[in-house]
Amino acid sequence: MTEQYYSLDDIRKNVSRIDNEILKLLSERRLLSLEVAKSKIGTAKPVRDQAREQELLLRLIETGKSQQLDALYVTQIFHTIIEDSVLFQQAYLQKLANPDSLQPVARVSFLGAKGSYSHLASRNYFSRKQTKLVEMSCSTFRDVLNIVETGNADYGVLPIENTSSGSINEVYDLLQHTSLSIVGEITQPIEHCLLTVGDADIKGINTLYSHPQPHQQCSEYLHSMGNITQEYCSSTAEAMQKVAELNLPNVAAIGNASSGELYGLTPVKDNIANQQENFTRFIVVARKPVDVTSLIPAKSTLIMSTAQKAGSLVECLVVLRNLNINMTKLESRPVIGNPWEEMFYLDVEENLKSDVMQQALEELTRLTRFIKVLGCYPSENVKPTEVEIEE
Ligand SMILES: O=C(O)C(=O)C[C@]1(C(=O)O)C=C[C@@H](O)C=C1
C-alpha cells in the first residue's frame, strides 16, 4: 500500500471545512436554545436545569472518550456552549419582558478609550443583546453616569468590584446620588500584562504608566521589578496610548494583550496580577429600571442607612436570613457631610417582584432611616454544572 501525502494547503482546506461545519452547528444549536426558551414560557420552567446539564455532560464525556477526546476538553467546550445557551435565552426572555428597553441602536458610555477593560466589558455585555452599539468613552466615572442621566447615552458600564483589589469605592459613592437604575451586570476576566513598544528588555524598564486599580492588582510583581517611576493615568487605555506615543524601550504600560494590540504594543510579561483568577464585576445602569422575568436568576441591589444604635445592622440582616434571602455582597461607605454615618450596599439573589423580597423591603423600611432599591437585574454569572471526571 502506498502512503498518501497531502500538501499543507490541502490539509488546511480540510481543517477550515470542519471549522465551518462546527460554526454552522453552533449556530443551529443556538437557534434551538431559543425554541427551548419559548417552550419554557408556556410551562413557566426556569431556564437553568442543572439535572439536564449533568445528564448531557456525562453522556458527551462518554461519547467523547470513545472518539479519543479527553473528558476535560469535552467538559470545557460544553461548559462554554451551555453558558452561551443560558445567556442567549436570558437575553431573549428579558427582551420579551421589557419590549421598550433595548432599541436597535444603544448608546453606551464607559471609562477610557478603545481597549479599556470597561470598553471590553461593554462589548461583552451587549454581544448577545442583538443591538448595535454607539460607544461613548468618558474620562471619569462621574461623566459615565452624567451622560446617561442627561439622556445623551442610554447605558453606562461601571466597574464595581475586583477579586484582587476589592470594591471600587468611587463608584459606590457615586451610586448614592444617582437617579439611574442598575439593569445588568457582567463579570470580565482581567488579564494584566506588561506592554511595551517592540520586544523591549524587561530589565531596562524604569517607567510605568497605569491606572491606579491595575497598579494595585499587580503590586507584587511591580514590587519585584525594583525602583520604577509610576505615572498614573485616568484609564488603562490612556496608559497604553501614552506608551505608544512615547515609543521608548524603557517605558511600559499595564493592560490587556488584545487591547495592547490596538495600540501596537507587545506583551513582554503576561499574568502579572497578584491573583491568577482576576475578575472585575461591572454594573450596567440606565434611566429606566427593568423587569426581570421569574424564569431566570435575578439579583437586587439596595442601599440603606440604619439607626445609629448597637445592633441596627444585625436586625436588618436577620430579616434577610429569616426570609432565606441570600446576600452576596455587603459594603459600607461613609456618608459625605455626615461624619460617622454609614451607607450600606447590599446585593441579594432575589427578584424584586418576589413575595419574600417585597416582605423584606417592608420590614427593612421599618428598621432603617433611609432605603432605596438601586435595581433588579438578571444574574449573568452562570456557574457551570460540575461533573465528576473519571480517568
Ligand atoms: O434543555 C434545556 O432546558 C435548556 O435550556 C438548554 C440547555 C443547553 O444548552 O443544553 C441550557 C440550559 C439548561 O440549564 C440546560 C440545557
Tab-separated table of C-alpha atoms and ligand atoms in Angstrom:
chain	number	residue	atom	x	y	z
A	1	MET	CA	0.000	0.000	0.000
A	2	THR	CA	1.419	3.429	-0.880
A	3	GLU	CA	1.263	6.157	1.737
A	4	GLN	CA	-0.821	9.174	0.822
A	5	TYR	CA	0.855	12.581	1.297
A	6	TYR	CA	-1.258	15.697	1.319
A	7	SER	CA	0.089	19.207	0.929
A	8	LEU	CA	-0.220	21.608	3.867
A	9	ASP	CA	-2.646	23.638	1.761
A	10	ASP	CA	-4.913	20.606	1.298
A	11	ILE	CA	-4.815	19.728	4.994
A	12	ARG	CA	-5.650	23.335	5.935
A	13	LYS	CA	-8.552	23.345	3.492
A	14	ASN	CA	-9.945	20.315	5.312
A	15	VAL	CA	-9.412	21.914	8.734
A	16	SER	CA	-11.226	25.056	7.546
A	17	ARG	CA	-14.094	22.965	6.155
A	18	ILE	CA	-14.508	21.253	9.535
A	19	ASP	CA	-14.277	24.609	11.398
A	20	ASN	CA	-17.055	25.989	9.207
A	21	GLU	CA	-19.192	22.937	9.961
A	22	ILE	CA	-18.596	23.443	13.694
A	23	LEU	CA	-19.729	27.075	13.388
A	24	LYS	CA	-22.836	26.053	11.448
A	25	LEU	CA	-23.725	23.507	14.124
A	26	LEU	CA	-23.100	26.016	16.936
A	27	SER	CA	-25.402	28.482	15.243
A	28	GLU	CA	-28.079	25.763	14.798
A	29	ARG	CA	-27.761	24.830	18.477
A	30	ARG	CA	-28.151	28.485	19.475
A	31	LEU	CA	-31.377	28.744	17.469
A	32	LEU	CA	-32.664	25.594	19.174
A	33	SER	CA	-31.964	27.145	22.570
A	34	LEU	CA	-34.351	29.946	21.552
A	35	GLU	CA	-37.031	27.322	20.883
A	36	VAL	CA	-36.298	25.903	24.351
A	37	ALA	CA	-36.780	29.388	25.862
A	38	LYS	CA	-40.104	29.838	24.033
A	39	SER	CA	-41.362	26.467	25.275
A	40	LYS	CA	-40.351	27.381	28.829
A	41	ILE	CA	-42.519	30.494	28.767
A	42	GLY	CA	-45.545	28.269	28.283
A	43	THR	CA	-44.632	25.881	31.088
A	44	ALA	CA	-43.075	28.521	33.396
A	45	LYS	CA	-39.981	26.308	33.779
A	46	PRO	CA	-36.751	28.077	34.791
A	47	VAL	CA	-34.114	28.467	32.068
A	48	ARG	CA	-31.458	26.715	34.110
A	49	ASP	CA	-31.920	22.947	34.509
A	50	GLN	CA	-28.880	21.515	36.296
A	51	ALA	CA	-30.141	17.911	36.078
A	52	ARG	CA	-30.386	18.155	32.293
A	53	GLU	CA	-26.894	19.704	32.120
A	54	GLN	CA	-25.461	16.918	34.277
A	55	GLU	CA	-27.032	14.207	32.128
A	56	LEU	CA	-25.924	15.915	28.913
A	57	LEU	CA	-22.313	16.403	30.085
A	58	LEU	CA	-21.945	12.808	31.331
A	59	ARG	CA	-23.232	11.446	28.029
A	60	LEU	CA	-20.941	13.731	25.994
A	61	ILE	CA	-17.902	12.789	28.079
A	62	GLU	CA	-18.638	9.103	27.386
A	63	THR	CA	-19.149	9.690	23.656
A	64	GLY	CA	-16.011	11.844	23.550
A	65	LYS	CA	-13.962	9.111	25.191
A	66	SER	CA	-14.941	6.624	22.504
A	67	GLN	CA	-13.543	9.145	19.985
A	68	GLN	CA	-10.256	9.784	21.839
A	69	LEU	CA	-11.370	13.176	23.157
A	70	ASP	CA	-10.421	13.622	26.801
A	71	ALA	CA	-13.055	14.438	29.411
A	72	LEU	CA	-11.604	17.806	30.443
A	73	TYR	CA	-11.569	19.044	26.842
A	74	VAL	CA	-15.171	17.946	26.237
A	75	THR	CA	-16.310	19.454	29.556
A	76	GLN	CA	-14.634	22.815	28.880
A	77	ILE	CA	-16.145	23.108	25.411
A	78	PHE	CA	-19.656	22.206	26.567
A	79	HIS	CA	-19.477	24.486	29.620
A	80	THR	CA	-18.851	27.345	27.198
A	81	ILE	CA	-21.680	26.201	24.906
A	82	ILE	CA	-24.156	25.843	27.782
A	83	GLU	CA	-23.158	29.205	29.253
A	84	ASP	CA	-23.834	30.811	25.883
A	85	SER	CA	-27.168	28.997	25.626
A	86	VAL	CA	-28.260	30.204	29.094
A	87	LEU	CA	-27.206	33.816	28.423
A	88	PHE	CA	-28.797	33.777	24.973
A	89	GLN	CA	-32.092	32.508	26.426
A	90	GLN	CA	-31.909	35.083	29.235
A	91	ALA	CA	-31.335	37.920	26.748
A	92	TYR	CA	-34.295	36.742	24.652
A	93	LEU	CA	-36.657	36.435	27.650
A	94	GLN	CA	-35.557	39.818	29.005
A	95	LYS	CA	-36.290	41.433	25.659
A	96	LEU	CA	-39.804	39.993	25.769
A	97	ALA	CA	-40.302	41.161	29.362
A	98	ASN	CA	-39.071	44.698	28.539
A	99	PRO	CA	-40.170	45.404	24.961
A	100	ASP	CA	-39.288	49.136	25.130
A	101	SER	CA	-35.925	48.818	26.801
A	102	LEU	CA	-33.490	47.673	24.092
A	103	GLN	CA	-33.504	49.774	20.948
A	104	PRO	CA	-31.845	48.597	17.688
A	105	VAL	CA	-29.076	51.106	18.437
A	106	ALA	CA	-27.861	51.641	22.009
A	107	ARG	CA	-25.509	54.431	23.103
A	108	VAL	CA	-23.210	53.132	25.816
A	109	SER	CA	-20.777	55.119	27.961
A	110	PHE	CA	-17.745	53.708	29.767
A	111	LEU	CA	-14.431	54.807	31.230
A	112	GLY	CA	-11.469	55.109	28.914
A	113	ALA	CA	-10.777	54.899	25.218
A	114	LYS	CA	-10.913	51.837	22.956
A	115	GLY	CA	-9.325	48.826	24.615
A	116	SER	CA	-10.033	49.810	28.245
A	117	TYR	CA	-11.406	46.977	30.391
A	118	SER	CA	-14.689	48.909	30.650
A	119	HIS	CA	-14.832	49.000	26.858
A	120	LEU	CA	-14.244	45.209	26.665
A	121	ALA	CA	-16.931	44.651	29.338
A	122	SER	CA	-19.439	46.850	27.407
A	123	ARG	CA	-18.859	44.873	24.217
A	124	ASN	CA	-19.213	41.563	26.057
A	125	TYR	CA	-22.378	42.626	27.864
A	126	PHE	CA	-24.149	43.708	24.678
A	127	SER	CA	-22.794	40.867	22.500
A	128	ARG	CA	-25.930	38.707	22.925
A	129	LYS	CA	-28.416	41.574	23.122
A	130	GLN	CA	-28.883	41.992	19.339
A	131	THR	CA	-28.340	45.727	19.386
A	132	LYS	CA	-25.870	47.935	17.544
A	133	LEU	CA	-23.615	49.936	19.848
A	134	VAL	CA	-22.611	53.552	19.697
A	135	GLU	CA	-19.620	53.616	22.046
A	136	MET	CA	-19.010	56.756	24.095
A	137	SER	CA	-15.771	56.891	26.050
A	138	CYS	CA	-15.546	59.113	29.142
A	139	SER	CA	-12.612	60.243	31.255
A	140	THR	CA	-14.254	59.916	34.713
A	141	PHE	CA	-16.814	57.621	36.373
A	142	ARG	CA	-18.908	60.723	37.134
A	143	ASP	CA	-19.066	61.519	33.399
A	144	VAL	CA	-20.158	57.929	32.637
A	145	LEU	CA	-23.212	58.493	34.885
A	146	ASN	CA	-23.856	62.132	33.871
A	147	ILE	CA	-24.045	61.343	30.190
A	148	VAL	CA	-26.770	58.725	30.858
A	149	GLU	CA	-28.621	60.928	33.376
A	150	THR	CA	-28.823	63.777	30.855
A	151	GLY	CA	-30.136	61.462	28.120
A	152	ASN	CA	-27.005	61.682	25.955
A	153	ALA	CA	-26.350	57.935	26.363
A	154	ASP	CA	-28.722	55.017	27.049
A	155	TYR	CA	-26.431	52.873	29.215
A	156	GLY	CA	-23.375	53.322	31.395
A	157	VAL	CA	-20.966	50.497	32.249
A	158	LEU	CA	-19.040	50.841	35.524
A	159	PRO	CA	-16.652	48.538	37.406
A	160	ILE	CA	-17.892	47.841	40.931
A	161	GLU	CA	-15.564	45.219	42.433
A	162	ASN	CA	-12.432	43.251	41.628
A	163	THR	CA	-11.307	39.905	43.038
A	164	SER	CA	-7.819	41.292	43.890
A	165	SER	CA	-8.324	44.924	44.876
A	166	GLY	CA	-11.893	44.720	46.265
A	167	SER	CA	-14.662	47.308	45.932
A	168	ILE	CA	-14.319	50.332	43.699
A	169	ASN	CA	-15.275	52.932	46.291
A	170	GLU	CA	-15.596	55.860	43.919
A	171	VAL	CA	-18.356	54.055	42.014
A	172	TYR	CA	-20.184	53.085	45.220
A	173	ASP	CA	-20.083	56.720	46.370
A	174	LEU	CA	-21.459	57.986	43.063
A	175	LEU	CA	-24.349	55.477	43.228
A	176	GLN	CA	-25.553	57.129	46.463
A	177	HIS	CA	-26.726	60.150	44.492
A	178	THR	CA	-27.666	58.846	41.073
A	179	SER	CA	-31.190	58.730	39.677
A	180	LEU	CA	-30.211	55.785	37.453
A	181	SER	CA	-31.082	52.106	37.971
A	182	ILE	CA	-28.835	49.085	37.740
A	183	VAL	CA	-30.205	46.993	34.844
A	184	GLY	CA	-27.436	44.440	34.348
A	185	GLU	CA	-24.090	43.055	35.418
A	186	ILE	CA	-21.180	41.301	33.759
A	187	THR	CA	-18.036	39.704	35.137
A	188	GLN	CA	-14.996	40.263	32.981
A	189	PRO	CA	-11.733	38.296	33.300
A	190	ILE	CA	-8.893	40.738	33.754
A	191	GLU	CA	-5.623	39.523	32.288
A	192	HIS	CA	-2.944	42.089	33.019
A	193	CYS	CA	0.286	42.106	31.006
A	194	LEU	CA	3.300	44.365	30.896
A	195	LEU	CA	3.164	46.029	27.474
A	196	THR	CA	5.927	47.840	25.627
A	197	VAL	CA	6.719	49.085	22.132
A	198	GLY	CA	8.546	46.316	20.283
A	199	ASP	CA	10.145	43.489	22.189
A	200	ALA	CA	11.761	45.575	24.947
A	201	ASP	CA	14.000	44.079	27.644
A	202	ILE	CA	12.082	43.924	30.960
A	203	LYS	CA	15.292	44.760	32.892
A	204	GLY	CA	15.545	48.106	31.100
A	205	ILE	CA	12.043	49.278	32.096
A	206	ASN	CA	12.129	52.145	34.604
A	207	THR	CA	8.822	53.977	33.975
A	208	LEU	CA	5.360	52.508	34.217
A	209	TYR	CA	2.084	54.048	33.026
A	210	SER	CA	-1.055	52.633	34.628
A	211	HIS	CA	-4.476	53.352	36.071
A	212	PRO	CA	-4.277	53.069	39.923
A	213	GLN	CA	-6.552	49.953	40.004
A	214	PRO	CA	-4.390	47.653	37.810
A	215	HIS	CA	-1.331	49.001	39.635
A	216	GLN	CA	-2.832	47.820	42.938
A	217	GLN	CA	-3.840	44.466	41.414
A	218	CYS	CA	-0.264	43.805	40.209
A	219	SER	CA	1.529	45.226	43.288
A	220	GLU	CA	3.557	42.049	43.984
A	221	TYR	CA	5.040	41.770	40.504
A	222	LEU	CA	5.685	45.537	40.337
A	223	HIS	CA	7.462	45.390	43.693
A	224	SER	CA	9.723	42.641	42.317
A	225	MET	CA	10.695	44.970	39.428
A	226	GLY	CA	12.538	47.267	41.893
A	227	ASN	CA	12.762	51.030	41.507
A	228	ILE	CA	10.193	52.087	38.929
A	229	THR	CA	8.758	55.563	38.357
A	230	GLN	CA	4.972	55.298	38.457
A	231	GLU	CA	2.886	57.578	36.221
A	232	TYR	CA	-0.850	57.325	36.941
A	233	CYS	CA	-3.383	57.640	34.106
A	234	SER	CA	-7.166	58.051	34.022
A	235	SER	CA	-7.633	54.628	32.343
A	236	THR	CA	-5.768	51.566	31.082
A	237	ALA	CA	-6.362	52.763	27.530
A	238	GLU	CA	-4.746	56.138	28.253
A	239	ALA	CA	-1.721	54.307	29.711
A	240	MET	CA	-1.357	52.231	26.534
A	241	GLN	CA	-1.803	55.303	24.343
A	242	LYS	CA	0.919	57.191	26.271
A	243	VAL	CA	3.410	54.329	25.957
A	244	ALA	CA	2.709	54.012	22.222
A	245	GLU	CA	3.227	57.782	21.748
A	246	LEU	CA	6.461	57.866	23.780
A	247	ASN	CA	7.843	54.950	21.750
A	248	LEU	CA	10.697	54.316	24.233
A	249	PRO	CA	12.138	50.915	25.286
A	250	ASN	CA	12.315	51.896	28.996
A	251	VAL	CA	8.582	52.662	29.301
A	252	ALA	CA	5.777	50.125	29.859
A	253	ALA	CA	2.009	50.071	30.463
A	254	ILE	CA	-0.228	47.602	32.303
A	255	GLY	CA	-3.044	46.360	30.082
A	256	ASN	CA	-4.740	43.504	28.303
A	257	ALA	CA	-2.768	41.834	25.473
A	258	SER	CA	-5.514	42.150	22.846
A	259	SER	CA	-6.164	45.789	23.795
A	260	GLY	CA	-2.406	46.408	23.595
A	261	GLU	CA	-2.515	45.218	20.000
A	262	LEU	CA	-4.862	48.120	19.170
A	263	TYR	CA	-2.027	50.470	20.201
A	264	GLY	CA	0.765	48.453	18.568
A	265	LEU	CA	2.145	47.263	21.935
A	266	THR	CA	3.709	43.867	22.663
A	267	PRO	CA	3.265	41.893	25.907
A	268	VAL	CA	6.732	41.335	27.400
A	269	LYS	CA	5.359	39.620	30.526
A	270	ASP	CA	1.869	38.210	30.947
A	271	ASN	CA	-0.141	37.180	34.029
A	272	ILE	CA	1.289	39.842	36.314
A	273	ALA	CA	-1.741	40.187	38.654
A	274	ASN	CA	-1.361	39.172	42.328
A	275	GLN	CA	-4.197	36.687	41.899
A	276	GLN	CA	-4.220	34.439	38.844
A	277	GLU	CA	-8.019	34.397	38.881
A	278	ASN	CA	-8.504	38.132	38.465
A	279	PHE	CA	-12.061	39.214	37.615
A	280	THR	CA	-13.906	42.525	37.694
A	281	ARG	CA	-17.653	42.736	38.089
A	282	PHE	CA	-19.222	45.588	36.106
A	283	ILE	CA	-22.721	47.015	36.513
A	284	VAL	CA	-24.824	48.433	33.695
A	285	VAL	CA	-27.001	51.457	34.506
A	286	ALA	CA	-29.902	53.062	32.632
A	287	ARG	CA	-32.556	55.712	33.280
A	288	LYS	CA	-35.427	53.197	33.497
A	289	PRO	CA	-35.398	50.086	35.725
A	290	VAL	CA	-36.031	46.705	34.067
A	291	ASP	CA	-38.409	43.944	34.944
A	292	VAL	CA	-36.697	40.557	35.401
A	293	THR	CA	-38.692	37.526	34.288
A	294	SER	CA	-39.167	34.908	37.013
A	295	LEU	CA	-37.669	32.225	34.699
A	296	ILE	CA	-34.127	33.482	35.235
A	297	PRO	CA	-31.976	34.123	38.331
A	298	ALA	CA	-32.222	37.743	39.450
A	299	LYS	CA	-30.177	39.961	41.723
A	300	SER	CA	-31.303	43.098	43.545
A	301	THR	CA	-29.107	45.892	44.914
A	302	LEU	CA	-30.244	48.060	47.837
A	303	ILE	CA	-28.692	50.953	49.720
A	304	MET	CA	-29.753	51.801	53.243
A	305	SER	CA	-28.664	53.687	56.339
A	306	THR	CA	-29.621	52.244	59.694
A	307	ALA	CA	-30.378	53.893	63.025
A	308	GLN	CA	-27.134	54.775	64.829
A	309	LYS	CA	-27.556	52.294	67.685
A	310	ALA	CA	-25.984	48.981	68.559
A	311	GLY	CA	-27.320	46.011	66.610
A	312	SER	CA	-29.213	48.014	63.929
A	313	LEU	CA	-27.441	46.365	61.019
A	314	VAL	CA	-27.776	42.914	62.574
A	315	GLU	CA	-31.557	43.404	62.851
A	316	CYS	CA	-31.686	44.112	59.102
A	317	LEU	CA	-29.568	41.080	58.238
A	318	VAL	CA	-31.796	38.866	60.420
A	319	VAL	CA	-34.761	39.922	58.229
A	320	LEU	CA	-32.924	38.529	55.191
A	321	ARG	CA	-31.897	35.354	56.991
A	322	ASN	CA	-35.437	34.676	58.220
A	323	LEU	CA	-36.776	35.029	54.693
A	324	ASN	CA	-33.986	32.810	53.333
A	325	ILE	CA	-32.653	35.581	51.082
A	326	ASN	CA	-29.032	35.037	50.102
A	327	MET	CA	-26.846	38.137	50.395
A	328	THR	CA	-23.852	38.059	48.014
A	329	LYS	CA	-22.301	41.390	48.975
A	330	LEU	CA	-22.363	43.849	51.876
A	331	GLU	CA	-20.357	47.053	51.596
A	332	SER	CA	-20.334	50.138	53.782
A	333	ARG	CA	-19.309	53.636	52.749
A	334	PRO	CA	-19.197	56.881	54.747
A	335	VAL	CA	-21.959	59.422	54.061
A	336	ILE	CA	-20.221	62.609	52.879
A	337	GLY	CA	-21.127	65.543	55.149
A	338	ASN	CA	-22.440	63.308	57.989
A	339	PRO	CA	-19.372	62.168	59.943
A	340	TRP	CA	-19.532	58.577	61.266
A	341	GLU	CA	-22.720	57.801	59.391
A	342	GLU	CA	-22.529	54.775	57.101
A	343	MET	CA	-24.425	53.852	53.940
A	344	PHE	CA	-24.763	50.095	53.418
A	345	TYR	CA	-24.899	48.496	49.966
A	346	LEU	CA	-26.423	45.047	49.696
A	347	ASP	CA	-26.623	42.624	46.763
A	348	VAL	CA	-29.147	39.816	47.227
A	349	GLU	CA	-30.008	36.857	44.997
A	350	GLU	CA	-33.706	37.639	44.762
A	351	ASN	CA	-36.144	39.134	42.277
A	352	LEU	CA	-37.588	42.441	43.424
A	353	LYS	CA	-41.087	41.254	42.449
A	354	SER	CA	-40.958	38.103	44.583
A	355	ASP	CA	-43.154	37.869	47.672
A	356	VAL	CA	-40.207	37.322	50.005
A	357	MET	CA	-38.365	40.362	48.626
A	358	GLN	CA	-41.457	42.545	48.974
A	359	GLN	CA	-41.840	41.368	52.574
A	360	ALA	CA	-38.127	42.012	53.240
A	361	LEU	CA	-38.434	45.560	51.877
A	362	GLU	CA	-41.449	46.245	54.056
A	363	GLU	CA	-39.613	45.088	57.182
A	364	LEU	CA	-36.355	46.852	56.236
A	365	THR	CA	-38.209	50.129	55.631
A	366	ARG	CA	-39.420	49.963	59.246
A	367	LEU	CA	-35.906	49.251	60.560
A	368	THR	CA	-33.903	51.808	58.546
A	369	ARG	CA	-33.664	55.595	58.322
A	370	PHE	CA	-33.272	55.502	54.555
A	371	ILE	CA	-33.624	52.723	51.997
A	372	LYS	CA	-33.554	52.716	48.193
A	373	VAL	CA	-33.573	49.956	45.587
A	374	LEU	CA	-30.784	50.654	43.085
A	375	GLY	CA	-32.040	47.976	40.717
A	376	CYS	CA	-33.064	44.428	39.957
A	377	TYR	CA	-31.291	42.698	37.060
A	378	PRO	CA	-30.552	39.253	35.593
A	379	SER	CA	-27.630	37.484	37.183
A	380	GLU	CA	-25.185	36.779	34.342
A	381	ASN	CA	-22.866	34.698	36.478
A	382	VAL	CA	-23.559	31.244	35.032
A	383	LYS	CA	-21.660	28.806	37.226
A	384	PRO	CA	-21.061	25.656	35.154
A	385	THR	CA	-22.504	22.373	36.408
A	386	GLU	CA	-19.610	20.302	37.739
A	387	VAL	CA	-19.428	16.644	36.788
A	388	GLU	CA	-17.072	14.068	38.204
A	389	ILE	CA	-14.419	13.265	35.625
A	390	GLU	CA	-13.140	9.687	35.821
A	391	GLU	CA	-9.839	8.955	34.129
B	1	LIG	O1	-32.584	21.892	27.811
B	1	LIG	C1	-32.817	22.953	28.365
B	1	LIG	O2	-33.705	23.076	29.225
B	1	LIG	C2	-32.054	24.152	28.014
B	1	LIG	O3	-32.349	25.232	28.475
B	1	LIG	C3	-30.847	24.016	27.136
B	1	LIG	C4	-29.559	23.870	27.929
B	1	LIG	C5	-28.464	23.554	26.857
B	1	LIG	O4	-27.945	24.478	26.259
B	1	LIG	O5	-28.241	22.385	26.615
B	1	LIG	C6	-29.264	25.161	28.594
B	1	LIG	C7	-29.579	25.418	29.890
B	1	LIG	C8	-30.116	24.387	30.785
B	1	LIG	O6	-29.570	24.514	32.058
B	1	LIG	C9	-29.969	23.035	30.243
B	1	LIG	C10	-29.649	22.788	28.935
